Coordinates of C-alpha atoms and ligand atoms in Angstrom, one line a residue:
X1 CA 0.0 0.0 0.0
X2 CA 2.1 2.6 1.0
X3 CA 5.5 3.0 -0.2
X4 CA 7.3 6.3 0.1
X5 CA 8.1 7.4 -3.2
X6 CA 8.8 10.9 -2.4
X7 CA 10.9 12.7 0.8
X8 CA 11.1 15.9 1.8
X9 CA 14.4 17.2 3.9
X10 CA 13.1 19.8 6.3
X11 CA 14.8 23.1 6.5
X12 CA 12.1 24.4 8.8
X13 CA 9.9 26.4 5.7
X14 CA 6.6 26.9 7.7
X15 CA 5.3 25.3 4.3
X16 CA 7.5 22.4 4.6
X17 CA 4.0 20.2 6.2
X18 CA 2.1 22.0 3.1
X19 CA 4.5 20.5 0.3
X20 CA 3.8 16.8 1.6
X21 CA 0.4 17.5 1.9
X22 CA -0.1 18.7 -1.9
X23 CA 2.0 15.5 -2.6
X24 CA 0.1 13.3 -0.8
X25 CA -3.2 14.7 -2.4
X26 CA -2.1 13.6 -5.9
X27 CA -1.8 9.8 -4.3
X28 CA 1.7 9.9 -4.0
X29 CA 3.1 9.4 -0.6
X30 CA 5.7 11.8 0.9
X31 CA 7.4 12.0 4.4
X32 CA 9.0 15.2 5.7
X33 CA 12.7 14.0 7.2
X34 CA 15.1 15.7 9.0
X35 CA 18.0 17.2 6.4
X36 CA 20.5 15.4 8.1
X37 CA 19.5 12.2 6.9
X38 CA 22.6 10.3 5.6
X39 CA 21.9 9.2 1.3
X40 CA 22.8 5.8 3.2
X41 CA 20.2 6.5 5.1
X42 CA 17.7 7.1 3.2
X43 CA 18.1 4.3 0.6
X44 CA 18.3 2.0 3.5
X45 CA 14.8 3.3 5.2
X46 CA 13.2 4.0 1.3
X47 CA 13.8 1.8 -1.2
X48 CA 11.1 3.2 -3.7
X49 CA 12.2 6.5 -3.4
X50 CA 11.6 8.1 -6.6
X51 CA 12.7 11.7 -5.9
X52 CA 13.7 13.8 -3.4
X53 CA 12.7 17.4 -2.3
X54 CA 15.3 20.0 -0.6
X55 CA 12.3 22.5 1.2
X56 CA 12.4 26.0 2.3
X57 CA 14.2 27.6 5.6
X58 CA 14.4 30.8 7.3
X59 CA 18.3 30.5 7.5
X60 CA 20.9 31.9 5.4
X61 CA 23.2 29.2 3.0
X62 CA 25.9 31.6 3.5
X63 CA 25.7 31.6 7.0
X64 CA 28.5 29.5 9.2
X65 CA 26.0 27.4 10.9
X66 CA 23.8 26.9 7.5
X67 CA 21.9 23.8 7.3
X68 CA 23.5 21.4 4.3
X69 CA 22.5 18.3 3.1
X70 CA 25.2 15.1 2.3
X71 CA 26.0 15.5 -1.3
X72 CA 26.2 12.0 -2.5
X73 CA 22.3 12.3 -3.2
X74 CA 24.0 14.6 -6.3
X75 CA 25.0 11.2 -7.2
X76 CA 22.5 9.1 -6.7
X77 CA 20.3 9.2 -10.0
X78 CA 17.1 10.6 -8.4
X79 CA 15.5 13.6 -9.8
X80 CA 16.0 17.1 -6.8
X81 CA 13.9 19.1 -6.5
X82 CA 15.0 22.4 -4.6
X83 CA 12.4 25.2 -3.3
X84 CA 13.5 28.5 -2.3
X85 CA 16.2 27.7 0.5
X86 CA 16.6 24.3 -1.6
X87 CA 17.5 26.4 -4.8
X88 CA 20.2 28.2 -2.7
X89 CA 21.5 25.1 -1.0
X90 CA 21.7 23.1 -4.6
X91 CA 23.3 26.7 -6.1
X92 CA 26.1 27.1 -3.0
X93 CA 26.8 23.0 -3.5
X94 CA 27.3 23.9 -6.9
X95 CA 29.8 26.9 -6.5
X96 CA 27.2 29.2 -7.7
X97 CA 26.5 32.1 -5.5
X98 CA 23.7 33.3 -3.2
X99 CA 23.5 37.1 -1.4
X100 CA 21.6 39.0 0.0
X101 CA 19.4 40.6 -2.3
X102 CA 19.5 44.5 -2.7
X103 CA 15.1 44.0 -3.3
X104 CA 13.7 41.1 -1.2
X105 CA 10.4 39.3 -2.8
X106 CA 7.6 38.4 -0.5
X107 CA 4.3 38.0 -2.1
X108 CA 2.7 37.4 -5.5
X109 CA 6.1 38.2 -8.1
X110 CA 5.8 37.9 -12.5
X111 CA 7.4 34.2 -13.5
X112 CA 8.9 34.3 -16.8
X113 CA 10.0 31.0 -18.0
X114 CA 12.9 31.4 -20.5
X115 CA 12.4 27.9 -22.5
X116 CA 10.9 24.8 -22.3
X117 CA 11.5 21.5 -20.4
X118 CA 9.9 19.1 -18.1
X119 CA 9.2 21.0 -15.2
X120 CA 7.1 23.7 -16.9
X121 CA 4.9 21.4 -19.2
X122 CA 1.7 22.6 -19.3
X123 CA 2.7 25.8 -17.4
X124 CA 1.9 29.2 -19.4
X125 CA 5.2 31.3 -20.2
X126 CA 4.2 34.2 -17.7
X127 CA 2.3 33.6 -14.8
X128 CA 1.7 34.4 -11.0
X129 CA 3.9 32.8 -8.2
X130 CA 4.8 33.6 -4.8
X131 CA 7.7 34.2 -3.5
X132 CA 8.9 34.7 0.3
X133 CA 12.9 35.5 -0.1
X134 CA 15.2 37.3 1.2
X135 CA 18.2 36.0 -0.4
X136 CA 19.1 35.1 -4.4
X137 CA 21.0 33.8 -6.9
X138 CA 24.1 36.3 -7.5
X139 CA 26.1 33.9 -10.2
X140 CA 24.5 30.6 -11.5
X141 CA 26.6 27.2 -10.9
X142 CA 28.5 26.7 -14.3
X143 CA 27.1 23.3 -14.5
X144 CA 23.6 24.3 -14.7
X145 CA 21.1 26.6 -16.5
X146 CA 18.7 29.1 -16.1
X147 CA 15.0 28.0 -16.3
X148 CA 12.7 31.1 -15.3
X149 CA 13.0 34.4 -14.0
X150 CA 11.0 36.9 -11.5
X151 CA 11.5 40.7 -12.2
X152 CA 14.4 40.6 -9.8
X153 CA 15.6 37.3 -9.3
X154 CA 16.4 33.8 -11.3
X155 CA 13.6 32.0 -9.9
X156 CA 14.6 28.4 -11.6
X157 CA 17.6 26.3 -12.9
X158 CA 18.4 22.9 -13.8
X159 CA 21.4 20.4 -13.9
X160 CA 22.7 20.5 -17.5
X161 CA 23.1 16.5 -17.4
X162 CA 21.0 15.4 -14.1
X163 CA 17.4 15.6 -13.1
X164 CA 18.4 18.3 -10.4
X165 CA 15.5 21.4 -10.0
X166 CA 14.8 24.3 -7.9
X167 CA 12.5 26.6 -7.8
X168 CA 13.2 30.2 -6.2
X169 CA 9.1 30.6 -5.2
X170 CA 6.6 28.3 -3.8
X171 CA 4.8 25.5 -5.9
X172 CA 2.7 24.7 -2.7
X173 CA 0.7 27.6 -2.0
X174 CA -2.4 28.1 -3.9
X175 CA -1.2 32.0 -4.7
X176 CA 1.1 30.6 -7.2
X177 CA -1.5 29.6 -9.7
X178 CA 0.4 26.7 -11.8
X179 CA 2.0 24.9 -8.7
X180 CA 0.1 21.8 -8.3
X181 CA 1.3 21.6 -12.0
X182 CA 5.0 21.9 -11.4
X183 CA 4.2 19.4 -8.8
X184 CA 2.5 17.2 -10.7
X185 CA 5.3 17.3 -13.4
X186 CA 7.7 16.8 -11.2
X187 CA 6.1 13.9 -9.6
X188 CA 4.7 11.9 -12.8
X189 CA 6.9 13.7 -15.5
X190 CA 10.6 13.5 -13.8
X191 CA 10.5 10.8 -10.9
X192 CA 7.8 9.1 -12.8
X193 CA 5.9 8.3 -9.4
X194 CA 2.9 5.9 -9.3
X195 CA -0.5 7.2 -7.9
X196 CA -1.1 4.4 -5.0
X197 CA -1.7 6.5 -1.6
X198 CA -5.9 6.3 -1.3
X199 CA -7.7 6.6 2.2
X200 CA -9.3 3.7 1.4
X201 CA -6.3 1.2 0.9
X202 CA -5.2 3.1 3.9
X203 CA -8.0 1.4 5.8
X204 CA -8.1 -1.8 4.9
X205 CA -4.2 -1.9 5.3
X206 CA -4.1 -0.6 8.2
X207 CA -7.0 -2.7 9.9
X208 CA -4.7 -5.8 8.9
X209 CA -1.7 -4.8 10.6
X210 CA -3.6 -3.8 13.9
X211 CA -5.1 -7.1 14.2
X212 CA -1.7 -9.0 13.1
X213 CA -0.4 -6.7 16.0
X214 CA -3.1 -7.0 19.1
X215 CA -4.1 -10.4 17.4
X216 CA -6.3 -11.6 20.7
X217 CA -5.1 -8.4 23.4
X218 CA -7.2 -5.8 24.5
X219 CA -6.3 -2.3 23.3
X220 CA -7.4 0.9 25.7
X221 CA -7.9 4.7 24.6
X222 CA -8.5 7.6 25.3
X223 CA -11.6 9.6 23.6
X224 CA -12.1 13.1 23.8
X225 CA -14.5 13.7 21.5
X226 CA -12.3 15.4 18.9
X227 CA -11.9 14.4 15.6
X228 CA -8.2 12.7 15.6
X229 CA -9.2 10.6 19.1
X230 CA -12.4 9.8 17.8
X231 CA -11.2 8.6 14.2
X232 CA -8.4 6.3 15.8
X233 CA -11.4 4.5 17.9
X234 CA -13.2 3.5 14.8
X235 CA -10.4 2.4 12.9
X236 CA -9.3 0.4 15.6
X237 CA -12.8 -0.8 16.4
X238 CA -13.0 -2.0 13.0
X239 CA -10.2 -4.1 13.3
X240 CA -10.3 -5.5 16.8
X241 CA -14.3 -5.0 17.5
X242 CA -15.1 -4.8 21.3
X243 CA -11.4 -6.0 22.3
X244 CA -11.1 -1.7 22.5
X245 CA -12.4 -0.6 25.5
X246 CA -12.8 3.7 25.2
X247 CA -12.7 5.6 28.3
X248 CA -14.3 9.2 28.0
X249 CA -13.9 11.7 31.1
X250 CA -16.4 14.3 31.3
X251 CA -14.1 16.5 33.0
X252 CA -17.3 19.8 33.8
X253 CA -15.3 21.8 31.0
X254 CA -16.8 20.3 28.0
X255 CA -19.5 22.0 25.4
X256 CA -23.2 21.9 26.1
X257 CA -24.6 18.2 25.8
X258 CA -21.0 17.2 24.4
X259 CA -21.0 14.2 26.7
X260 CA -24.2 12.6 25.7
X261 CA -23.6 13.3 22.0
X262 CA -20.7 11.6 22.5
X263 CA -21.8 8.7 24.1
X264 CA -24.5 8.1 21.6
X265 CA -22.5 8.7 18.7
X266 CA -19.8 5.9 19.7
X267 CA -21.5 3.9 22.0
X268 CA -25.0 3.2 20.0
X269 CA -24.2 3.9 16.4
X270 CA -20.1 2.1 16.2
X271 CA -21.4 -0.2 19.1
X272 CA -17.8 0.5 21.1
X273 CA -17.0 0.0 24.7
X274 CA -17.1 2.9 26.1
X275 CA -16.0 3.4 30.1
X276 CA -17.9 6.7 31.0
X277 CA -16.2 9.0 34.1
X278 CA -18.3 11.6 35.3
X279 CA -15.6 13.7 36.9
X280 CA -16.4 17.2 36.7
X281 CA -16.4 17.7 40.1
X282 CA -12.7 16.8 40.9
X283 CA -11.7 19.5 38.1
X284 CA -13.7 22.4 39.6
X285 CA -12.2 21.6 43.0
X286 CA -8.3 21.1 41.7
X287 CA -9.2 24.2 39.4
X288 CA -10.8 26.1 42.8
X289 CA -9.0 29.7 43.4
X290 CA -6.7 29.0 40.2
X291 CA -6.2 32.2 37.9
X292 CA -3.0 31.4 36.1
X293 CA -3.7 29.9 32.4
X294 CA -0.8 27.4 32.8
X295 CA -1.1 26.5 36.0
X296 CA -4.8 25.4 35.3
X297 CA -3.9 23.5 31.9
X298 CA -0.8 21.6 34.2
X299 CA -3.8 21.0 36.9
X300 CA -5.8 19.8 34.2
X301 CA -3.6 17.7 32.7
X302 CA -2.9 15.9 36.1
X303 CA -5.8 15.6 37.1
X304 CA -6.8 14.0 33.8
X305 CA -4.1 12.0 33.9
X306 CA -5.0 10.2 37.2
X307 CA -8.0 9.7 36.5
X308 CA -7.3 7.8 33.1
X309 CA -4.7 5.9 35.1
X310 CA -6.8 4.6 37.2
X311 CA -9.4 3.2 34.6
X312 CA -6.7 2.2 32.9
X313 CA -5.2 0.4 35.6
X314 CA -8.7 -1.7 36.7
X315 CA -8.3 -3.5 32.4
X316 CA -6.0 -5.7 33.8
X317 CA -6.0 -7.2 30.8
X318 CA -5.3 -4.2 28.2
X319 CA -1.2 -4.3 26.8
X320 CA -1.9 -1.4 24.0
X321 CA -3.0 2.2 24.8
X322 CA -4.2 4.1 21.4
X323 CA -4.1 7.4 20.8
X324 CA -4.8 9.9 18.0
X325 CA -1.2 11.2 17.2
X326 CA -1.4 12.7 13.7
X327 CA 1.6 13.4 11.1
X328 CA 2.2 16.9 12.4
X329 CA 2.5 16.0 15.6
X330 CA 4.8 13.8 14.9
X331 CA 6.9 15.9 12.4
X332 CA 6.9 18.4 15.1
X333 CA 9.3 16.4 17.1
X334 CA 11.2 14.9 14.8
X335 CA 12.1 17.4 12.4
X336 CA 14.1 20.7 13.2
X337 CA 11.0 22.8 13.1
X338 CA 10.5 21.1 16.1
X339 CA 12.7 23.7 17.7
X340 CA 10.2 26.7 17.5
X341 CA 9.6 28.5 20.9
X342 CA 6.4 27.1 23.0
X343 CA 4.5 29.9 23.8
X344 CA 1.4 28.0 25.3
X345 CA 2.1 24.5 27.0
X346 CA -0.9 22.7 24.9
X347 CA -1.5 20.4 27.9
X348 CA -3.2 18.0 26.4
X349 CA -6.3 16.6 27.9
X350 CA -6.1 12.6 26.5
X351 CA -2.1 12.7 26.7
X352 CA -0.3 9.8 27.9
X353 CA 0.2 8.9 31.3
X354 CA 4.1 8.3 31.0
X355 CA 4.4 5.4 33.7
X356 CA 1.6 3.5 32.4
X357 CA 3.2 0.0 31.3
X358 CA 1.6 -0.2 27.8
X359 CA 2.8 -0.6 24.1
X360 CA 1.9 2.2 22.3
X361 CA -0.5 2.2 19.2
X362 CA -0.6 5.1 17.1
X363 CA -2.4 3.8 13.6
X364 CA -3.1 7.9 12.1
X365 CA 0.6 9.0 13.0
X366 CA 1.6 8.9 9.1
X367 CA -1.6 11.6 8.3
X368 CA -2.5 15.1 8.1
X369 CA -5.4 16.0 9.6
X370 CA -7.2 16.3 6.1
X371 CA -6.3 12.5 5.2
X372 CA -7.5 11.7 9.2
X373 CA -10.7 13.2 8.2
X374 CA -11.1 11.5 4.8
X375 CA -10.6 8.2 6.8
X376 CA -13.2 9.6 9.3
X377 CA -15.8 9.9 6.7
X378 CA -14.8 6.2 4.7
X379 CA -15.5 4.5 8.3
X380 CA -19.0 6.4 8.4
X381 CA -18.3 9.0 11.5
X382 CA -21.2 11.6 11.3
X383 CA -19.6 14.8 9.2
X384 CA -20.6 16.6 12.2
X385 CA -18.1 15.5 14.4
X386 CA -15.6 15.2 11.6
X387 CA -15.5 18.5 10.5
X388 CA -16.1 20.8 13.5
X389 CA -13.6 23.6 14.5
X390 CA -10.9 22.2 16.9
X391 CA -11.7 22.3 20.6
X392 CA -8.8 22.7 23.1
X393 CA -7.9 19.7 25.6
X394 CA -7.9 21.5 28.4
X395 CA -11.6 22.6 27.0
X396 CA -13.5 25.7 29.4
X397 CA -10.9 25.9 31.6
X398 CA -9.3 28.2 29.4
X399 CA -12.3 29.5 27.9
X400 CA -13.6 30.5 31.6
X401 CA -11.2 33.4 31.9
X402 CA -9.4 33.5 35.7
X403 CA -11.1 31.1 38.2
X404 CA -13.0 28.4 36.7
X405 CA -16.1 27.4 38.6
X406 CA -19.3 25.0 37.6
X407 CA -21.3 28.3 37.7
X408 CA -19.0 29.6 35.3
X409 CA -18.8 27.2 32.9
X410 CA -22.7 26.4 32.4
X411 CA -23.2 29.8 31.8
X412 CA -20.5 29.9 28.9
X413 CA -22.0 26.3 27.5
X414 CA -25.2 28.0 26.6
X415 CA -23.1 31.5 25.3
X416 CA -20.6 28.9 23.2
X417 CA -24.0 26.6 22.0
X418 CA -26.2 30.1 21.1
X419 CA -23.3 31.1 19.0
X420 CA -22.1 27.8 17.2
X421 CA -26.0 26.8 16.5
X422 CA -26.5 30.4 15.2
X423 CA -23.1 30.3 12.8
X424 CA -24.2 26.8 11.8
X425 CA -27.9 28.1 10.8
X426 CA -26.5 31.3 9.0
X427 CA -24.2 29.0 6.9
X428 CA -21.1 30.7 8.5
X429 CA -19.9 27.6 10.5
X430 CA -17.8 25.8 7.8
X431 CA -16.4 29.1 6.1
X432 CA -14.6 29.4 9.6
X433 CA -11.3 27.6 11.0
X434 CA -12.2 28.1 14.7
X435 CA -15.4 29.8 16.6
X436 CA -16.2 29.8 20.2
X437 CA -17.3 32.5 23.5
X438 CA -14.8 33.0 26.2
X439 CA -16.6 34.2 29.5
X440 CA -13.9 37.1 30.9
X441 CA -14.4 37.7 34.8
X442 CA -15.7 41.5 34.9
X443 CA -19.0 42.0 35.6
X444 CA -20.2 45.3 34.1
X445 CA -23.9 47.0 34.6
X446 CA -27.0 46.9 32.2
X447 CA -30.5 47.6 32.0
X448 CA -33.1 45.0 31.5
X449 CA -36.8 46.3 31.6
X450 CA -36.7 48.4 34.3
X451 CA -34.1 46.6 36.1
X452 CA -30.3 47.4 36.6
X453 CA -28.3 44.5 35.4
X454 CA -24.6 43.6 37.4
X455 CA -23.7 40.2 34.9
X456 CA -20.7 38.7 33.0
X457 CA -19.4 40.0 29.9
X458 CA -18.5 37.2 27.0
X459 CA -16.4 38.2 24.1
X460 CA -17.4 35.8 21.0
X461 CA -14.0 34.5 18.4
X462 CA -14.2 33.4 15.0
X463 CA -11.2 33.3 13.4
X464 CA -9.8 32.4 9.4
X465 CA -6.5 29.7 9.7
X466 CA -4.8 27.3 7.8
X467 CA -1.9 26.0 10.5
X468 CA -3.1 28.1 13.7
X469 CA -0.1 29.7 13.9
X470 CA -1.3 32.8 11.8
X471 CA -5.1 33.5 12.1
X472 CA -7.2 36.4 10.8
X473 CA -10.7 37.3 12.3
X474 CA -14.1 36.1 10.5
X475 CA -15.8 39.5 9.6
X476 CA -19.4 38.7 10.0
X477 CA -21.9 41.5 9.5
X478 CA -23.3 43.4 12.0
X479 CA -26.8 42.8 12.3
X480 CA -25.2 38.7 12.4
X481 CA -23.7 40.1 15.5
X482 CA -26.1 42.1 16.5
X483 CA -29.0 38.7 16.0
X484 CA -26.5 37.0 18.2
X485 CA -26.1 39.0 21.2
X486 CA -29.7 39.7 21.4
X487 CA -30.0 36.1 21.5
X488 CA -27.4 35.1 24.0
X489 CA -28.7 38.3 26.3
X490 CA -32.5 37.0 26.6
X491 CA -31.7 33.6 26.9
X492 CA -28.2 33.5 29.1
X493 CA -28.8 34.7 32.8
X494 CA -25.8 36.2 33.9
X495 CA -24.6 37.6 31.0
X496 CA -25.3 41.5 29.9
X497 CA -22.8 42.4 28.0
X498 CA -21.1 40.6 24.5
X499 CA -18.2 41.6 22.4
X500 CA -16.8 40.5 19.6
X501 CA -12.9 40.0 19.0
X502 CA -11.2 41.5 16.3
X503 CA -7.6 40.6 17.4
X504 CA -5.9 38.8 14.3
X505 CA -3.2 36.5 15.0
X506 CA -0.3 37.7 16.0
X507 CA -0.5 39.8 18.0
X508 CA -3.1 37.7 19.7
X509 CA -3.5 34.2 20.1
X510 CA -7.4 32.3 19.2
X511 CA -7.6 31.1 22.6
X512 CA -7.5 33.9 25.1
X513 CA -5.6 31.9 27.4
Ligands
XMP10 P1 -3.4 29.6 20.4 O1 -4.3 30.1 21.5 O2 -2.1 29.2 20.8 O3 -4.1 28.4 19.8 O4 -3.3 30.6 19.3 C1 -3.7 27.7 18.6 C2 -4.6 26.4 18.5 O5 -4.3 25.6 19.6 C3 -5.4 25.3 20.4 N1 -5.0 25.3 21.8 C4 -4.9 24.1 22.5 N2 -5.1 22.9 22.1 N3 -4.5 22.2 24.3 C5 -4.9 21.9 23.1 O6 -5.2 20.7 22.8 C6 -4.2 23.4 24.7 O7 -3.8 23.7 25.8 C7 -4.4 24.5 23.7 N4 -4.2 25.8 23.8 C8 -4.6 26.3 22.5 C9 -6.4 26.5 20.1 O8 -7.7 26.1 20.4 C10 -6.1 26.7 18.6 O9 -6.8 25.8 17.8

């Protein structure tokens, strides 16, 4: 089924994830790898490579420190394929020379391609791409030519003799209008890849090596409710049936009715063992007279963690605990852009309990989170727990702004529900990455009737996002807004007062805490 044909050496681009992703959706499995893989290396752990990819970086080539690559892959016969610090890495290997450039490109630049060849087949002469540089090619490697050029860079070459490319701009984003071309002709035209990677050989492949591994041994996990947790149970439930025992904590700091929809969904409709722990309680009284956002994710983490431990420990007879790691996750630690500073702790709730003796089993931790979903909807989970906005672990209890109480949190369920319900109505739901109503801890005056009002204030977040690390806001109209507040005023009691975030991110970040 799945045979890596294509790998990507990771020179921290933040579109390095995005370049495997637009591989893997022309049926062609890729895997980002760290750029110091050895050639040895990598024709020892991928022996159908076809091709590989050099991707972009933030660094300098010219820098001491620069990050190289081992040039016997010059040698090895596969078709390169360099993009943007890949070109300059392939250019500097090649004696060429990369500077600074006197006009940096960032944004949509004019490609003109100088004459035809493989790369550009079916490509128009002039077209849009974009570009994100700061450095360029000052004086091309003698043993190569020029391919393309931008208005104030060469923005491709190519090996005179080899199959070696790059590509000053970015094939992967959609603002350069002809990249899924390049792509594709680099993929079919120069490594001559087959198109084998489909979700659902993925499935059927996958289900066969989780019973070959459990064969008659009980598997325990962990569901939150989310979409990676939840995809993981049915896959496994498919191969092993009720040898998977689920255990779901209601921890008090989940969404309105999110317990029971979660119960039905898995427990009556995929018929899966579900152990149900009704433990809000114990979080509101760890979380009692806590203000500090990471103290209360590190108190919710522990306190989940206990309690799954304890379930966990009463299936005496379970050797495998599941869980719902996905590709990035996993790229994250493994690759140097696993290096980037931590500005939140992402506690999650449904984390592993690092003393618990179990083997791990981790069947999504080769897919993105689109290919998880795609596998969500082939196994038959409803679409609306497949493609809902993401939900923090440590749920409310960073949502509850300063001290978290029951009070607290049942007043924001019906805030968050009013909100979501009324995006999903207005057809605004799925045009947003991530939605949801914080409850801050400032009570401010009003007038109801003829009464003065001393209630809550809740500030409502929708924001735009492909990775979460960038986000922009949604910019509903007002009388959405307006429809909204009115709603969550008359129907909330202990609420007055509702704003609306307008915070892009940076500066801010979606969650509040
Ligand atoms: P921030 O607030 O850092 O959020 O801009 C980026 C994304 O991460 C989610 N988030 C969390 N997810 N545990 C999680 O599982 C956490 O502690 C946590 N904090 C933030 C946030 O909802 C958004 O999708």
């Amino acid at each position: 089924m799945k045979q890596t044909q294509i790998i990507i050496l990771d020179y921290g681009s933040q579109y390095t994830q995005l370049l495997a992703r637009r591989i893997r959706d022309l049926h062609v499995y890729a895997e980002v790898v760290n750029h110091r893989l050895t050639w040895l290396e990598m024709h020892q752990q991928y022996p159908d490579l076809k091709g590989i990819v050099l991707s972009g970086g933030p660094a300098s080539i010219y820098d001491a420190d620069a990050y190289l690559v081992d040039p016997a892959i010059f040698d090895s016969g596969l078709p390169i394929f360099g993009v943007c610090y890949g070109l300059q890495l392939i250019t500097h290997l090649y004696h060429g020379s990369v500077e600074r450039a006197s006009k940096q490109e960032f944004g949509q630049a004019k490609l003109k391609i100088l004459h035809p060849t493989k790369l550009f087949t079916d490509v128009p002469d002039n077209q849009d791409v974009w570009m994100s540089h700061a450095d360029h090619i000052t004086k091309m490697p003698d043993t190569f030519e020029k391919l393309a050029t931008s208005e104030h860079s060469i923005a491709a070459i190519k090996h005179h003799s080899k199959e070696i490319y790059g590509i000053q701009f970015h094939a992967e984003v959609t603002h350069t209008l002809y990249g899924e071309q390049i792509v594709k002709n680099f993929l079919f035209l120069i490594c001559n890849c087959t198109q084998d990677w489909f979700m659902s050989e993925f499935i059927s492949a996958k289900v066969e090596e989780i019973r070959t591994l459990v064969r008659d041994q009980e598997v325990i996990l962990g569901l939150s409710g989310g979409v990676d947790s939840s995809v993981a149970a049915a896959l496994i439930s498919k191969a092993i049936g009720d040898q998977l025992t689920c255990i779901f904590v209601d921890t008090g700091l989940l969404r309105l009715n999110e317990s029971e929809k979660v119960m039905h969904a898995y427990e009556q409709n995929f018929m899966m063992k579900i152990i149900k722990v009704d433990a809000a309680d114990q979080f509101y009284q760890a979380l009692k007279g806590v203000e500090e956002p990471e103290t209360k994710r590190k108190i919710i983490g522990k306190v989940f963690t206990d309690i799954f431990s304890d379930q966990a420990a009463k299936l005496q007879h379970a050797h495998f605990l599941a869980q719902g790691t996905i590709y990035p996750d996993v790229i994250e630690s493994s690759t140097i852009s696993g290096t980037s500073k931590v500005i939140k702790s992402h506690h999650n709730v449904g984390g592993l309990p690092d003393d618990l003796n179990f083997k791990l089993l981790e069947p999504l931790r080769t897919l993105f989170k689109d290919e998880v979903r795609k596998v969500g909807v082939e196994l038959g989970l409803p679409e609306s727990m497949i493609y809902r906005h993401p939900f923090p672990g440590p749920g409310l209890g960073i949502r509850v702004i300063g001290e978290v109480t029951k009070e607290k949190c049942d007043i924001l369920r019906l805030v968050d529900d009013i909100f979501l319900s009324m995006m999903v109505e207005h057809d605004l739901y799925h045009q947003a990455s991530q939605s949801f109503a914080t409850l801050l801890p400032v009570k401010t005056v009003g007038v109801m009737g003829d009464n003065r009002t001393y209630d809550y204030v809740c500030a409502l977040r929708s924001v735009q996002s492909v990775d979460f690390m960038t986000a922009t806001i949604s910019r509903f109209d007002w009388e959405f807004l307006e429809k909204v507040t009115t709603r969550i005023i008359n129907e909330v009691d202990g609420v007055n007062r509702v704003v609306y975030d307008i915070t892009s991110k940076p500066p801010g970040t979606i969650e509040w805490e």
